[in-house]
Coordinates of C-alpha atoms in Angstrom, one line a residue:
X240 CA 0.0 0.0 0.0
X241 CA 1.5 3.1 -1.1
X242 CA 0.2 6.6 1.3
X243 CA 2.4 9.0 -1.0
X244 CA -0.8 11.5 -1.1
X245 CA -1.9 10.8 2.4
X246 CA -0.5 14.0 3.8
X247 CA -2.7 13.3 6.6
X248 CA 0.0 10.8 7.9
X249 CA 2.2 13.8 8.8
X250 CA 2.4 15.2 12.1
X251 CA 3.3 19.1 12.4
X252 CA 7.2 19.5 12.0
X253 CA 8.1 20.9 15.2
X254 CA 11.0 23.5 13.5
X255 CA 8.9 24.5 10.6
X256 CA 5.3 25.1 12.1
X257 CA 3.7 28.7 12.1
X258 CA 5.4 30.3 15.6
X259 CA 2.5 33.2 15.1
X260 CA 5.6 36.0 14.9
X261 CA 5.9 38.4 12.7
X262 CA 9.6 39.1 12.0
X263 CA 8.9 42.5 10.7
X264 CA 12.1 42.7 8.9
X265 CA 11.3 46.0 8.0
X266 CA 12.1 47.7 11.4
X267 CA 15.8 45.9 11.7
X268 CA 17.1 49.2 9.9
X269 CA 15.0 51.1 12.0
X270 CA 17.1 52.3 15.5
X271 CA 14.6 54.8 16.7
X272 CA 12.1 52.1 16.6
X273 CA 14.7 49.4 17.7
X274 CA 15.2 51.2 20.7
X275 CA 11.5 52.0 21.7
X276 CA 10.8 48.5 21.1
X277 CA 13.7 47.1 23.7
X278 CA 12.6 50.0 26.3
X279 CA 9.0 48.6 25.8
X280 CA 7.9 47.1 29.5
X281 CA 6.0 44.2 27.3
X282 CA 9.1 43.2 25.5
X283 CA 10.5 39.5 26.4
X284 CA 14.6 38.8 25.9
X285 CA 15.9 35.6 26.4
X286 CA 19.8 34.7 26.2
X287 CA 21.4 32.1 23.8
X288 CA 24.8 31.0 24.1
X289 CA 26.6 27.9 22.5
X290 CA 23.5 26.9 20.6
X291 CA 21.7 26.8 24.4
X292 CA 19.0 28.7 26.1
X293 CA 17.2 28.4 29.6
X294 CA 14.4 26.2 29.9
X295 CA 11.8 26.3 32.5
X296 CA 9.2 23.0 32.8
X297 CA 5.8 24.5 34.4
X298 CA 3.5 23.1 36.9
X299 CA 1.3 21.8 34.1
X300 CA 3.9 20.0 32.4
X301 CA 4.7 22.8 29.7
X302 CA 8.1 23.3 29.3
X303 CA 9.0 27.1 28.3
X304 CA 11.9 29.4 27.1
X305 CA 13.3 31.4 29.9
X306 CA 12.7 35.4 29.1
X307 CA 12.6 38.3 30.9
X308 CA 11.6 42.1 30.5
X309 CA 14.3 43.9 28.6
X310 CA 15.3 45.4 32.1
X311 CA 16.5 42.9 33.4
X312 CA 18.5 41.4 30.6
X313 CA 22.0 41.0 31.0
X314 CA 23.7 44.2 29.6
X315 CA 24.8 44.2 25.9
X316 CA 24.2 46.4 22.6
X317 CA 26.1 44.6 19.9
X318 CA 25.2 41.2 20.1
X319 CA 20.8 42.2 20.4
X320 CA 19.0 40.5 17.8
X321 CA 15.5 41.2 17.2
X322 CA 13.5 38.5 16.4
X323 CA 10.0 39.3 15.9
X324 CA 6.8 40.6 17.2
X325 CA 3.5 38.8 17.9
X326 CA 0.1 39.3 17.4
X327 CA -0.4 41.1 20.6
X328 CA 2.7 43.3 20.2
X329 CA 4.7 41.6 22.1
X330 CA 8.5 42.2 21.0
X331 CA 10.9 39.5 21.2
X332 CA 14.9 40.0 21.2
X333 CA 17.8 37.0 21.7
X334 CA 21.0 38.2 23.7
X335 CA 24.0 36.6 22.4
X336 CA 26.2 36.0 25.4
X337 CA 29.4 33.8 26.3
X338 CA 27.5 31.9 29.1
X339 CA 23.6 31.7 30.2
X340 CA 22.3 33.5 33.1
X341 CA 22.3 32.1 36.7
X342 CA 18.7 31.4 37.8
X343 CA 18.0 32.5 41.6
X344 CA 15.3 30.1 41.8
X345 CA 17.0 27.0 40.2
X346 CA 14.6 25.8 38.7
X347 CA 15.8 26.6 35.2
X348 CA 18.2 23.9 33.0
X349 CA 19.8 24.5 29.9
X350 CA 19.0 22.8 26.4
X351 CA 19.7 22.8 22.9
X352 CA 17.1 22.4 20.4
X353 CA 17.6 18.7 19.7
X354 CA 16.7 18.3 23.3
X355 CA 13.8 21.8 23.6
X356 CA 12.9 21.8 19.7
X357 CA 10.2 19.0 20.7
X358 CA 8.7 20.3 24.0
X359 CA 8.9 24.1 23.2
X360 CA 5.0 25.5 21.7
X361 CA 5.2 26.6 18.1
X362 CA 5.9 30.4 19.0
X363 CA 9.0 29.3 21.8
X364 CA 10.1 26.9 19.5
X365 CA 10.2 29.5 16.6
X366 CA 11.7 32.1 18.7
X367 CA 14.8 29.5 19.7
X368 CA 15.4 27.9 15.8
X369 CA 15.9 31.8 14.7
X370 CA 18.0 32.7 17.7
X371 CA 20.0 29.7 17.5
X372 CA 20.7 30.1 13.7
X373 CA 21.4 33.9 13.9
X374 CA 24.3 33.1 16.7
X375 CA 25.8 30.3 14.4
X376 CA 26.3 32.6 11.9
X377 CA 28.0 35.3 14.2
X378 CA 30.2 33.1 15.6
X379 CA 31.5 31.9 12.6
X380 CA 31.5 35.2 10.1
X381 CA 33.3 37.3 12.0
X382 CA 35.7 38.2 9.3
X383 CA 35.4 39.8 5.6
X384 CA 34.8 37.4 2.8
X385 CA 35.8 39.8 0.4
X386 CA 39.1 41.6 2.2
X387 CA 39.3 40.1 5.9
X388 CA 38.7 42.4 8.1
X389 CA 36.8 42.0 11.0
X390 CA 32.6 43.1 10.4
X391 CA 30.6 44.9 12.4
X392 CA 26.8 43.4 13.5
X393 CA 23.7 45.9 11.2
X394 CA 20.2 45.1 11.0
X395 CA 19.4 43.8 14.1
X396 CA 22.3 40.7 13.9
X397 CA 20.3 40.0 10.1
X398 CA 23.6 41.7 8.5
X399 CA 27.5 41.9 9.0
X400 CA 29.1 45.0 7.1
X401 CA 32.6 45.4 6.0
X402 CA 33.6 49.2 7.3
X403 CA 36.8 48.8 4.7
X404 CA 35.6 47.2 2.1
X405 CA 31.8 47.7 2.2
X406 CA 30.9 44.4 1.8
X407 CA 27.4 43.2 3.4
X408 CA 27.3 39.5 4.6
X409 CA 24.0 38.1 5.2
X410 CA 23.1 35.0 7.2
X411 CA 24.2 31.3 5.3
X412 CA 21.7 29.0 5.0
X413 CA 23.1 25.8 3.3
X414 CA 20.4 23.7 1.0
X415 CA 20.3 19.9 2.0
X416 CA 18.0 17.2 0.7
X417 CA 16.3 14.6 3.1
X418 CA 14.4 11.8 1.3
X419 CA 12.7 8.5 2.0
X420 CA 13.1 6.2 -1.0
X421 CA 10.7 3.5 -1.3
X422 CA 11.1 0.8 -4.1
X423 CA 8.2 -1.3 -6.2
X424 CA 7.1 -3.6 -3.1
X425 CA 7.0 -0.1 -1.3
X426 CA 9.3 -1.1 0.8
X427 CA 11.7 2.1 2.5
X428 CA 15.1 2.2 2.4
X429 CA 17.1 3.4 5.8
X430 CA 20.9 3.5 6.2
X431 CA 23.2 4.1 9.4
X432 CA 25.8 6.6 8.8
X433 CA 29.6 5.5 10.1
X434 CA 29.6 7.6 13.2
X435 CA 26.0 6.4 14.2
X436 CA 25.5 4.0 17.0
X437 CA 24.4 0.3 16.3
X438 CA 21.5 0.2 15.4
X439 CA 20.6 4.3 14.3
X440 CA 18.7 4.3 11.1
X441 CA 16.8 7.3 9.2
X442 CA 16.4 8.6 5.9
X443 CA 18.9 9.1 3.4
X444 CA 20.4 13.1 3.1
X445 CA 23.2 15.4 1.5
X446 CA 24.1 19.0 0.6
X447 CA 23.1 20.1 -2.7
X448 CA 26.1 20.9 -4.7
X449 CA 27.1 24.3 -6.9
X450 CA 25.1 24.1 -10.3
X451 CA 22.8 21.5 -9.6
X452 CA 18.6 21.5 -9.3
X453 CA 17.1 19.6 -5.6
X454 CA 15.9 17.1 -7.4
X455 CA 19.2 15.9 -9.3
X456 CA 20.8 16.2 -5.4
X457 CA 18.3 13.6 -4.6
X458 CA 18.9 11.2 -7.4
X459 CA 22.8 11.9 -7.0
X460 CA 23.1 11.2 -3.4
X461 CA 21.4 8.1 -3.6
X462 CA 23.3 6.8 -5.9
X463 CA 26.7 7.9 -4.2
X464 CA 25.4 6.6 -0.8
X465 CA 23.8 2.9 -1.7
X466 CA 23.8 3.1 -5.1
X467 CA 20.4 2.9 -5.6
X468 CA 19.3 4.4 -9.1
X469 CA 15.9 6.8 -8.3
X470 CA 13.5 7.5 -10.8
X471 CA 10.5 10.0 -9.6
X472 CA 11.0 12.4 -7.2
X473 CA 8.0 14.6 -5.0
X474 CA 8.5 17.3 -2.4
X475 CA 7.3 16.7 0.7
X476 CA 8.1 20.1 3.2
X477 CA 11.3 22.1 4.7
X478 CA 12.5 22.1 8.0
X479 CA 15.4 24.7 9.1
X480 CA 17.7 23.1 11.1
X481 CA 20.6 25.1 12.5
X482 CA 23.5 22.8 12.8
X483 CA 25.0 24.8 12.3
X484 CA 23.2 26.1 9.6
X485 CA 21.3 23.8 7.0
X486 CA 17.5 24.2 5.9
X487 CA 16.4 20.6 4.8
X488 CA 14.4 19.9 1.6
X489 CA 12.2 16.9 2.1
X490 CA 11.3 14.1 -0.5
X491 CA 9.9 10.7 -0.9
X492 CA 11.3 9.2 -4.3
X493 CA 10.8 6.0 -5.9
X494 CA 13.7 3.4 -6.4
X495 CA 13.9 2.0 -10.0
X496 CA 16.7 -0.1 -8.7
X497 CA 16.9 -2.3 -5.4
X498 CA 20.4 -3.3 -4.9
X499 CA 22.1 -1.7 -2.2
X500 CA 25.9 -0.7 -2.5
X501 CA 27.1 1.4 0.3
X502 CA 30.1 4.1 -0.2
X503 CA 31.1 2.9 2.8
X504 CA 32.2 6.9 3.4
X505 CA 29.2 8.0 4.9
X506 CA 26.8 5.3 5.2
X507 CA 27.9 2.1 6.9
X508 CA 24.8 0.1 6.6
X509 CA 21.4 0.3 4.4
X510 CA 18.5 -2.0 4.2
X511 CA 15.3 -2.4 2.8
X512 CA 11.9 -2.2 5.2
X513 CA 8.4 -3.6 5.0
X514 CA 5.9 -1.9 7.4
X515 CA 6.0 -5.0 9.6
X516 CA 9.9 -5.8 9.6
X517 CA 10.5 -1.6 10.8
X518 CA 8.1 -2.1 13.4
X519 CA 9.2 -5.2 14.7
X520 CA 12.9 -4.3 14.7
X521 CA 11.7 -0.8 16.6
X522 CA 9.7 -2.9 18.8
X523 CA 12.5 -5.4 19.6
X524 CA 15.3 -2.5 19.6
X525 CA 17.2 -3.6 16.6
X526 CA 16.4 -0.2 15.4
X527 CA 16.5 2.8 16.3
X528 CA 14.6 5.5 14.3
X529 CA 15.2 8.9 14.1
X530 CA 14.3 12.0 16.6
X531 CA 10.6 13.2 17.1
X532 CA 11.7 16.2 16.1
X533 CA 13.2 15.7 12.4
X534 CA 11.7 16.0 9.4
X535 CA 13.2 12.6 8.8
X536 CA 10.8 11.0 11.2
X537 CA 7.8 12.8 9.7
X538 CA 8.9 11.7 6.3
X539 CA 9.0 7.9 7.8
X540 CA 6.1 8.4 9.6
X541 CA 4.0 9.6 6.1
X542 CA 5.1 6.4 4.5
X543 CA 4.2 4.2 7.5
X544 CA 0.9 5.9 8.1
X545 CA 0.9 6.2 11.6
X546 CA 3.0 7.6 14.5
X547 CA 6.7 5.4 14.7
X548 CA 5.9 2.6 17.3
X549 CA 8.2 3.0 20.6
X550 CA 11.5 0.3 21.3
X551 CA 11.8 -1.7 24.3
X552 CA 12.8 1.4 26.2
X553 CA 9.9 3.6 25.6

């Protein structure tokens, strides 16, 4: 049974649903607005730092992103990036700092967005993929592409301009492809990649290269990875992911060749699964599938029809 139009099957992709902010882009060149905005006593600031934010798990079993009035943010004017407002007017800016805040209270931890992305609402969930994607790219564009001097932050930390040169740098995203590839028994194929524990399977992925359209990265990266030949191609949805700074292009394809020859470079292992052998080697633990909160699970989960079943461990 093939569920290729059932879009039904997919749940909401955590990173990519509708966070109800506006990111009013047209007010990051705007510092007289900029400044009412922080100095606003509705305006929420919350820190990142190392890919990390505070997280705060509620009495009702919500867990939240830590933010405070603008007030009492920790002191800082370069590294402010505004991120948005909401429907109510609510302004919301990320700090960039070397460390998080101490909490008085304690009851605060840190987390990434591997472990937050899944238990943050849409809008805190939003809020941190942005912030988290926006400090990536500070930290590592520092420097003048075109002469190398060092860049100053513009536009609210959306743009790093050259002051010898120029130059304007904006934010990298980098396009990848994601795709689950079923063959003519609609069976999917899964692979384990060489750093991946025993066991860890998910979807098939790679960078799309200089020159070439998403779907020949699809067909091309299947062939370089298992050597499986792919014939039609559909997409699915997008999902940023910040790691440090790709935006993933789902797909489900369709094999028109089954045999499987790893590179043995990136991908270690690759089989073929029915809907009953994946579920019973989930169910037994021979498998691991991937996170909740990838787009590689959803695009697993629109083939299977259903929610993945839990392993042994839950």
């Amino acid at each position: 049974m093939t569920i290729w139009t059932d879009r039904t099957a997919i749940r909401p992709i955590t990173l990519s649903a509708a966070s109800g902010i506006d990111r009013a882009a047209h007010h990051r060149l705007d510092e007289a607005w900029l400044a009412a905005a922080w100095s606003h006593p509705t305006t929420r600031v919350f820190v990142v730092s190392g890919g990390q934010v505070l997280v705060d798990d509620t009495a009702d079993g919500r867990t939240e992103l830590v933010m405070t009035p603008s007030f009492e943010a920790p002191p800082t004017e370069t590294h402010r990036y505004f991120l948005g407002v909401d429907e109510d007017g609510v302004r919301y800016f990320a700090l960039q700092k070397d460390s998080l805040p101490g909490r008085m209270d304690q009851s605060a931890r840190p987390a990434g967005l591997r472990e937050a992305g899944a238990l943050l609402s849409e809008r805190d969930a939003g809020l941190l993929v942005h912030a988290v994607a926006l400090e990536n790219w500070q930290r590592l564009h520092r420097f003048c592409s075109r002469c190398g001097e060092r860049t100053v932050i513009a536009a609210a930390g959306h743009i790093r301009r050259c002051p010898a040169c120029g130059a304007e740098h904006y934010p990298r995203t980098d396009p990848a492809v994601i795709m689950l590839v079923t063959d003519e028994q609609d069976r999917a194929l899964l692979g384990r990649q060489v750093h991946w524990p025993e066991g860890r399977f998910s979807t098939l992925a790679g960078f799309v290269e200089p020159g070439e359209s998403i779907e020949q990265a699809v067909v091309r990266e299947v062939a370089e990875e298992v050597g499986v030949r792919v014939g039609e191609v559909e997409y699915v949805a997008s999902q940023p992911w910040p790691f440090p700074s790709s935006l993933m292009l789902g797909f489900l394809a369709r094999a028109t060749s089954s045999r499987i020859q790893v590179d043995g470079e990136e991908i270690h292992e690759a089989r073929w699964f029915s809907r009953d052998d994946l579920r019973t080697a989930i169910e037994e633990g021979e498998v691991l599938p991937p996170s909740g909160i990838s787009i590689a699970a959803r695009l697993i989960e629109l083939w299977y029809g259903k929610p993945l079943p839990r392993g042994p461990l839950g």
